[in-house]
Coordinates of N, CA and C in Angstrom, one line a residue:
X3 N 112.6 -28.3 -220.1 CA 111.3 -27.7 -219.2 C 110.7 -28.4 -218.1
X4 N 109.6 -28.0 -217.2 CA 109.2 -29.0 -216.6 C 107.3 -29.4 -217.8
X5 N 106.7 -30.6 -216.9 CA 105.8 -30.7 -217.7 C 105.1 -30.0 -217.4
X6 N 104.7 -29.0 -216.6 CA 103.6 -27.9 -216.6 C 104.1 -26.5 -217.1
X7 N 105.5 -26.5 -217.7 CA 105.1 -25.7 -218.6 C 107.1 -24.4 -217.7
X8 N 107.0 -24.8 -216.3 CA 107.9 -23.8 -215.4 C 109.0 -24.6 -215.8
X9 N 110.1 -23.9 -215.9 CA 111.8 -24.0 -215.8 C 111.8 -25.4 -214.4
X10 N 112.4 -26.5 -214.8 CA 112.9 -27.2 -213.1 C 114.0 -26.9 -212.5
X11 N 114.1 -27.0 -211.3 CA 114.9 -27.0 -210.8 C 116.0 -27.8 -210.4
X12 N 116.9 -27.6 -210.0 CA 118.2 -28.8 -209.4 C 117.5 -29.9 -209.2
X13 N 116.9 -29.6 -208.1 CA 116.6 -30.7 -206.9 C 114.8 -30.7 -206.7
X14 N 114.0 -30.5 -207.9 CA 112.8 -30.3 -208.0 C 112.4 -31.9 -207.6
X15 N 112.8 -33.0 -208.4 CA 112.6 -34.3 -208.5 C 112.8 -35.2 -207.2
X16 N 112.0 -36.2 -206.7 CA 112.3 -36.8 -205.3 C 113.6 -37.6 -205.5
X17 N 113.9 -37.8 -206.6 CA 114.7 -38.6 -207.0 C 116.5 -38.1 -206.8
X18 N 115.7 -36.6 -206.7 CA 117.3 -35.7 -206.4 C 117.4 -35.7 -204.9
X19 N 116.8 -36.2 -204.3 CA 117.3 -36.3 -202.8 C 117.7 -37.3 -202.2
X20 N 117.8 -37.3 -200.9 CA 118.4 -38.6 -199.9 C 116.9 -39.5 -200.2
X21 N 117.2 -40.8 -200.1 CA 116.2 -41.9 -199.8 C 115.9 -41.5 -198.3
X22 N 114.7 -42.2 -198.2 CA 114.3 -41.9 -196.9 C 115.1 -42.8 -195.6
X23 N 115.3 -44.0 -196.4 CA 116.2 -44.9 -195.2 C 117.4 -45.0 -196.3
X24 N 118.2 -44.7 -196.3 CA 119.4 -45.3 -197.3 C 120.7 -46.1 -196.7
X25 N 120.3 -46.4 -195.7 CA 121.3 -47.1 -195.4 C 120.7 -48.9 -195.1
X26 N 121.6 -49.6 -196.2 CA 120.8 -50.7 -196.4 C 121.6 -51.6 -196.1
X27 N 123.0 -51.9 -196.0 CA 124.2 -52.9 -195.4 C 125.2 -52.2 -194.0
X28 N 125.1 -52.4 -193.1 CA 126.4 -52.6 -192.2 C 126.7 -53.3 -191.6
X29 N 127.8 -54.0 -191.5 CA 128.7 -54.9 -190.6 C 129.6 -54.9 -190.3
X30 N 129.9 -55.7 -189.8 CA 131.4 -55.8 -189.3 C 131.6 -57.8 -188.8
X31 N 132.4 -58.2 -189.9 CA 132.2 -59.5 -190.2 C 133.4 -60.6 -190.0
X32 N 133.6 -61.9 -189.5 CA 134.6 -62.7 -189.3 C 134.8 -63.5 -190.6
X33 N 133.7 -63.6 -191.7 CA 133.8 -63.9 -193.0 C 133.9 -63.3 -194.1
X34 N 134.4 -63.8 -195.5 CA 134.6 -63.0 -196.5 C 133.8 -62.4 -196.7
X35 N 134.4 -61.2 -197.2 CA 133.5 -60.0 -198.1 C 133.2 -60.4 -199.5
X36 N 132.0 -59.3 -199.7 CA 131.8 -60.3 -201.1 C 131.3 -58.7 -201.5
X37 N 132.1 -58.2 -203.1 CA 131.8 -56.9 -203.8 C 130.3 -56.9 -204.0
X38 N 130.0 -58.4 -204.7 CA 128.3 -58.1 -205.6 C 127.5 -58.2 -204.6
X39 N 127.8 -58.6 -203.0 CA 127.0 -58.4 -202.2 C 127.2 -56.5 -201.8
X40 N 127.7 -56.3 -201.6 CA 127.5 -54.6 -201.2 C 127.1 -53.9 -202.5
X41 N 128.0 -53.7 -203.8 CA 127.1 -53.8 -205.1 C 125.5 -53.4 -205.4
X42 N 125.2 -54.6 -204.7 CA 123.4 -54.8 -204.8 C 122.6 -54.6 -203.8
X43 N 123.7 -54.2 -202.4 CA 123.2 -53.3 -201.5 C 122.8 -52.1 -202.4
X44 N 123.5 -51.2 -202.9 CA 122.9 -49.7 -203.3 C 122.6 -49.7 -204.3
X45 N 122.0 -50.2 -204.7 CA 121.3 -50.5 -206.7 C 120.2 -49.4 -205.7
X46 N 119.9 -48.4 -206.7 CA 118.9 -47.6 -206.6 C 119.0 -46.9 -208.2
X47 N 116.9 -47.2 -208.5 CA 117.0 -46.5 -209.6 C 116.8 -44.9 -209.9
X48 N 116.9 -43.7 -208.8 CA 117.4 -42.3 -208.9 C 119.3 -42.5 -209.0
X49 N 119.6 -43.2 -209.0 CA 121.1 -43.1 -208.9 C 121.8 -42.7 -210.2
X50 N 122.2 -42.1 -210.2 CA 123.2 -41.8 -211.4 C 124.8 -41.8 -211.1
X51 N 125.0 -42.1 -210.0 CA 126.4 -42.7 -209.6 C 126.5 -43.4 -208.5
X52 N 127.6 -44.5 -209.0 CA 127.4 -45.3 -207.7 C 129.1 -45.4 -207.5
X53 N 129.7 -45.3 -206.0 CA 131.2 -45.0 -205.9 C 131.2 -46.0 -205.0
X54 N 132.6 -47.2 -205.2 CA 132.7 -48.1 -204.6 C 134.3 -48.3 -204.2
X55 N 134.5 -48.4 -202.6 CA 135.8 -48.5 -202.1 C 136.0 -49.7 -202.0
X56 N 137.3 -50.2 -202.0 CA 137.7 -51.3 -201.6 C 139.1 -51.8 -201.2
X57 N 139.1 -51.9 -200.0 CA 140.4 -52.2 -199.3 C 140.8 -53.6 -199.1
X58 N 142.1 -53.5 -199.5 CA 142.5 -55.2 -199.4 C 143.4 -54.9 -198.8
X59 N 144.3 -56.4 -197.9 CA 145.8 -56.5 -197.6 C 146.5 -56.6 -198.5
X60 N 147.9 -55.6 -198.5 CA 148.9 -55.6 -199.1 C 149.8 -56.1 -198.2
X61 N 151.2 -56.6 -199.2 CA 152.2 -57.5 -198.7 C 152.9 -56.7 -197.6
X62 N 153.3 -55.4 -197.8 CA 154.1 -54.2 -197.2 C 152.8 -53.1 -196.3
X63 N 153.8 -52.3 -195.5 CA 153.6 -51.3 -194.9 C 154.7 -50.6 -194.1
X64 N 154.8 -49.2 -194.6 CA 156.0 -48.9 -194.0 C 157.6 -48.9 -194.3
X65 N 157.5 -50.2 -195.4 CA 158.9 -50.5 -196.1 C 159.2 -51.7 -195.5
X66 N 158.8 -51.9 -194.7 CA 158.3 -53.6 -194.0 C 157.5 -54.6 -194.7
X67 N 158.1 -56.1 -195.1 CA 157.3 -56.9 -195.6 C 156.5 -56.9 -194.5
X68 N 154.8 -57.7 -194.5 CA 154.0 -58.0 -194.1 C 153.8 -59.2 -194.4
X69 N 153.7 -59.7 -193.1 CA 153.9 -61.7 -192.7 C 152.2 -62.2 -192.5
X70 N 151.6 -61.4 -191.6 CA 150.3 -61.6 -191.1 C 149.3 -60.4 -190.8
X71 N 148.1 -60.5 -190.6 CA 147.4 -59.3 -190.4 C 146.7 -59.7 -190.1
X72 N 146.0 -59.2 -188.7 CA 144.1 -59.2 -187.8 C 143.8 -58.1 -187.7
X73 N 142.5 -58.1 -187.8 CA 141.6 -56.9 -187.5 C 140.6 -57.8 -186.2
X74 N 140.7 -56.7 -185.4 CA 139.9 -56.8 -184.1 C 139.2 -55.8 -184.0
X75 N 137.6 -56.2 -183.3 CA 136.8 -54.6 -183.0 C 136.2 -54.3 -181.4
X76 N 136.1 -53.3 -181.2 CA 135.4 -53.5 -180.2 C 134.2 -53.8 -180.1
X77 N 133.2 -54.3 -179.2 CA 131.5 -54.4 -179.1 C 130.9 -53.5 -179.8
X78 N 131.5 -52.6 -179.8 CA 130.5 -51.1 -180.4 C 130.7 -51.0 -181.7
X79 N 131.7 -51.3 -182.2 CA 132.1 -50.8 -183.9 C 130.8 -51.1 -184.9
X80 N 130.0 -51.8 -184.9 CA 128.9 -51.7 -185.8 C 127.8 -50.4 -185.4
X81 N 127.8 -50.1 -184.2 CA 127.0 -49.1 -183.4 C 127.9 -47.8 -184.2
X82 N 128.9 -47.4 -183.9 CA 130.0 -46.4 -184.4 C 129.6 -46.4 -185.9
X83 N 129.7 -47.6 -186.3 CA 129.6 -47.7 -187.9 C 128.2 -46.7 -188.4
X84 N 127.3 -47.4 -187.7 CA 125.9 -47.1 -188.2 C 125.8 -45.3 -187.8
X85 N 126.5 -44.9 -186.7 CA 126.7 -43.3 -186.5 C 127.5 -42.6 -187.5
X86 N 128.3 -43.5 -188.3 CA 129.2 -42.6 -188.9 C 128.4 -42.5 -190.4
X87 N 128.0 -43.4 -190.9 CA 126.8 -43.4 -192.1 C 125.9 -42.7 -192.0
X88 N 125.0 -42.4 -190.9 CA 124.0 -41.6 -190.7 C 124.6 -40.2 -190.9
X89 N 125.9 -40.1 -190.3 CA 126.0 -38.2 -190.6 C 126.6 -38.3 -192.3
X90 N 127.4 -39.3 -192.9 CA 127.7 -39.0 -194.0 C 125.9 -38.8 -195.2
X91 N 125.3 -39.8 -194.6 CA 123.7 -39.5 -195.4 C 123.2 -38.2 -195.1
X92 N 123.2 -37.8 -193.6 CA 122.4 -36.4 -193.4 C 123.7 -35.4 -194.6
X93 N 124.9 -35.2 -194.8 CA 125.3 -34.3 -195.5 C 125.5 -34.9 -197.2
X94 N 124.9 -35.7 -197.8 CA 125.0 -35.8 -199.2 C 123.6 -36.5 -199.5
X95 N 123.3 -36.5 -200.5 CA 121.9 -36.6 -201.0 C 121.9 -38.3 -201.3
X96 N 122.2 -39.1 -200.4 CA 122.7 -40.6 -200.6 C 121.3 -41.1 -200.6
X97 N 120.9 -41.9 -202.1 CA 120.4 -42.7 -202.5 C 120.4 -44.0 -201.6
X98 N 121.6 -44.5 -201.5 CA 121.6 -45.9 -200.5 C 123.5 -45.9 -200.3
X99 N 123.3 -46.5 -199.2 CA 124.9 -46.7 -198.9 C 125.1 -48.2 -198.0
X100 N 125.9 -48.6 -198.1 CA 126.8 -49.8 -197.9 C 127.9 -49.9 -197.1
X101 N 128.5 -50.1 -196.1 CA 129.8 -50.2 -195.9 C 130.0 -52.0 -194.6
X102 N 131.1 -53.0 -195.0 CA 131.2 -54.1 -194.5 C 132.9 -54.1 -193.8
X103 N 133.1 -54.6 -192.8 CA 134.3 -54.6 -192.5 C 134.7 -56.2 -192.3
X104 N 135.9 -56.5 -192.2 CA 136.3 -58.0 -192.1 C 137.2 -57.7 -190.6
X105 N 137.3 -58.7 -189.9 CA 137.4 -58.9 -188.5 C 138.2 -60.3 -188.7
X106 N 139.4 -60.5 -187.8 CA 139.8 -61.7 -187.8 C 141.3 -62.0 -188.6
X107 N 142.0 -63.1 -188.9 CA 143.2 -63.5 -189.6 C 142.9 -63.3 -191.0
X108 N 143.5 -62.5 -191.8 CA 143.6 -62.2 -193.0 C 144.8 -62.9 -194.1
X109 N 144.5 -62.9 -194.9 CA 145.9 -63.1 -195.9 C 145.9 -61.6 -196.9
X110 N 147.1 -61.7 -197.5 CA 147.3 -60.9 -198.7 C 146.7 -61.1 -199.9
X111 N 146.1 -59.9 -200.0 CA 145.1 -60.0 -201.2 C 143.4 -59.9 -200.7
X112 N 143.1 -60.2 -199.1 CA 142.1 -60.4 -198.9 C 141.4 -59.2 -198.9
X113 N 140.0 -59.1 -199.1 CA 139.2 -58.0 -198.8 C 139.0 -57.3 -197.2
X114 N 139.3 -56.1 -196.5 CA 139.4 -56.2 -195.3 C 137.8 -55.3 -195.3
X115 N 137.6 -53.9 -195.9 CA 136.7 -53.5 -196.2 C 136.2 -53.0 -197.7
X116 N 134.7 -52.7 -197.7 CA 134.3 -52.7 -199.0 C 133.1 -51.8 -198.4
X117 N 133.1 -50.4 -199.0 CA 131.8 -49.5 -199.1 C 131.9 -48.8 -200.1
X118 N 130.5 -48.3 -200.4 CA 129.6 -48.2 -201.5 C 128.4 -47.1 -201.3
X119 N 128.5 -45.9 -201.8 CA 127.5 -45.0 -201.9 C 127.1 -44.6 -203.3
X120 N 125.4 -44.6 -203.7 CA 124.8 -44.2 -204.4 C 124.6 -43.1 -204.5
X121 N 124.0 -42.1 -205.4 CA 123.6 -40.6 -205.2 C 123.0 -40.5 -206.6
X122 N 122.2 -39.4 -207.0 CA 121.8 -38.8 -207.7 C 122.5 -38.6 -209.0
X123 N 124.1 -38.0 -208.1 CA 125.0 -37.8 -209.2 C 126.4 -38.2 -208.9
X124 N 127.3 -38.5 -209.9 CA 129.1 -39.0 -209.7 C 129.4 -38.4 -208.7
X125 N 129.5 -36.6 -208.6 CA 130.6 -36.3 -207.9 C 130.1 -36.3 -206.2
X126 N 128.8 -36.3 -206.0 CA 128.3 -36.5 -204.6 C 128.7 -38.3 -204.5
X127 N 128.6 -38.9 -205.0 CA 128.4 -40.3 -205.2 C 130.1 -40.5 -204.6
X128 N 131.4 -40.0 -205.5 CA 132.4 -40.2 -205.1 C 132.9 -39.2 -203.6
X129 N 132.0 -38.1 -203.4 CA 132.6 -37.4 -201.8 C 132.1 -38.3 -201.0
X130 N 130.6 -38.7 -200.9 CA 130.3 -39.4 -199.7 C 130.7 -40.8 -199.8
X131 N 131.5 -41.4 -200.7 CA 131.9 -42.4 -200.4 C 133.6 -42.5 -200.0
X132 N 134.3 -41.5 -200.2 CA 135.4 -40.7 -199.9 C 134.9 -40.4 -198.3
X133 N 134.3 -39.7 -197.9 CA 133.5 -39.2 -196.5 C 133.5 -40.6 -195.5
X134 N 132.7 -41.7 -196.1 CA 132.4 -42.9 -195.5 C 133.9 -43.9 -195.1
X135 N 134.4 -43.6 -196.0 CA 135.6 -44.5 -195.6 C 136.7 -44.0 -195.0
X136 N 137.0 -42.1 -195.0 CA 137.6 -42.1 -194.0 C 136.9 -41.7 -192.7
X137 N 135.8 -41.9 -192.7 CA 135.3 -41.8 -191.6 C 135.2 -42.7 -190.8
X138 N 135.2 -43.9 -191.4 CA 135.0 -45.3 -190.5 C 136.3 -45.5 -190.4
X139 N 137.4 -45.2 -190.9 CA 138.8 -44.7 -190.8 C 139.3 -44.8 -189.4
X140 N 138.8 -43.3 -189.4 CA 139.1 -42.4 -187.8 C 138.7 -43.0 -186.8
X141 N 136.8 -43.4 -187.0 CA 136.3 -43.5 -185.7 C 135.9 -44.9 -184.9
X142 N 135.4 -45.5 -186.4 CA 134.7 -46.9 -185.4 C 136.4 -47.6 -185.4
X143 N 135.8 -48.4 -183.7 CA 136.8 -48.7 -183.2 C 137.4 -50.2 -183.7
X144 N 138.0 -50.3 -184.6 CA 138.8 -51.4 -185.3 C 140.0 -51.3 -185.3
X145 N 141.1 -52.4 -185.1 CA 142.3 -52.0 -184.8 C 143.1 -53.3 -185.8
X146 N 144.4 -52.6 -186.5 CA 144.6 -53.8 -187.4 C 146.1 -54.2 -186.8
X147 N 146.3 -55.7 -186.5 CA 147.8 -56.3 -186.0 C 148.5 -56.4 -187.0
X148 N 149.9 -56.2 -187.1 CA 150.8 -56.4 -188.7 C 151.8 -57.1 -188.0
X149 N 152.0 -58.1 -188.4 CA 153.3 -59.0 -188.3 C 154.0 -58.7 -189.3
X150 N 155.3 -58.1 -188.9 CA 156.1 -58.4 -190.1 C 157.8 -59.4 -190.5
X151 N 158.2 -59.6 -191.5 CA 158.8 -60.2 -191.9 C 160.0 -60.4 -191.0
X152 N 160.4 -59.3 -190.3 CA 161.7 -59.4 -189.5 C 161.5 -59.5 -188.1
X153 N 160.2 -59.8 -187.7 CA 160.0 -60.5 -186.3 C 159.3 -59.3 -185.5
X154 N 158.9 -58.1 -186.0 CA 158.6 -56.6 -185.5 C 156.9 -57.1 -185.7
X155 N 156.2 -56.3 -184.8 CA 154.8 -56.4 -185.3 C 154.5 -54.9 -184.4
X156 N 153.1 -54.4 -184.6 CA 152.3 -53.4 -184.5 C 150.8 -53.2 -184.6
X157 N 150.6 -52.2 -183.6 CA 149.1 -52.5 -183.7 C 148.7 -51.1 -184.5
X158 N 147.5 -50.6 -185.0 CA 147.4 -49.9 -185.7 C 146.0 -49.2 -185.7
X159 N 146.0 -48.0 -184.7 CA 144.5 -47.4 -184.8 C 143.3 -47.6 -185.7
X160 N 142.2 -47.0 -185.3 CA 141.1 -47.5 -185.9 C 141.7 -48.0 -187.6
X161 N 141.1 -49.0 -188.0 CA 141.1 -49.8 -189.3 C 142.7 -49.6 -189.7

């Protein structure tokens, strides 16, 4: 029961709703990414669930060994990342959100992208985080250039 004797509604408490400005960190960088920085950015006392996704450079793709990999971004990438984040924040009760993507030459095992979302509940956090990484991958103009051990190479569209 609520303190006034009535039955509580699921979303009566302000902490159950989106924060006024949930986007805490967005960046496209040519320097190594930090899990600690992203996780700290999404800390919120009203969040009961935080979901974090980490994309790393793997040593293979499509059955071929990857020797080298680089990411490049269009100058509008950060603005597009903000647009994507704002759409996610409008669709979920996001308390805090962060997304960073690396550009430049990366080695196998390097962090390529880190996104995190905190929400009042875990299911919302998982769903919002998945939407954030999926939309980032499909809509933000970041391209991957893979070079394979057999001497071939390929460019892969957004992320």
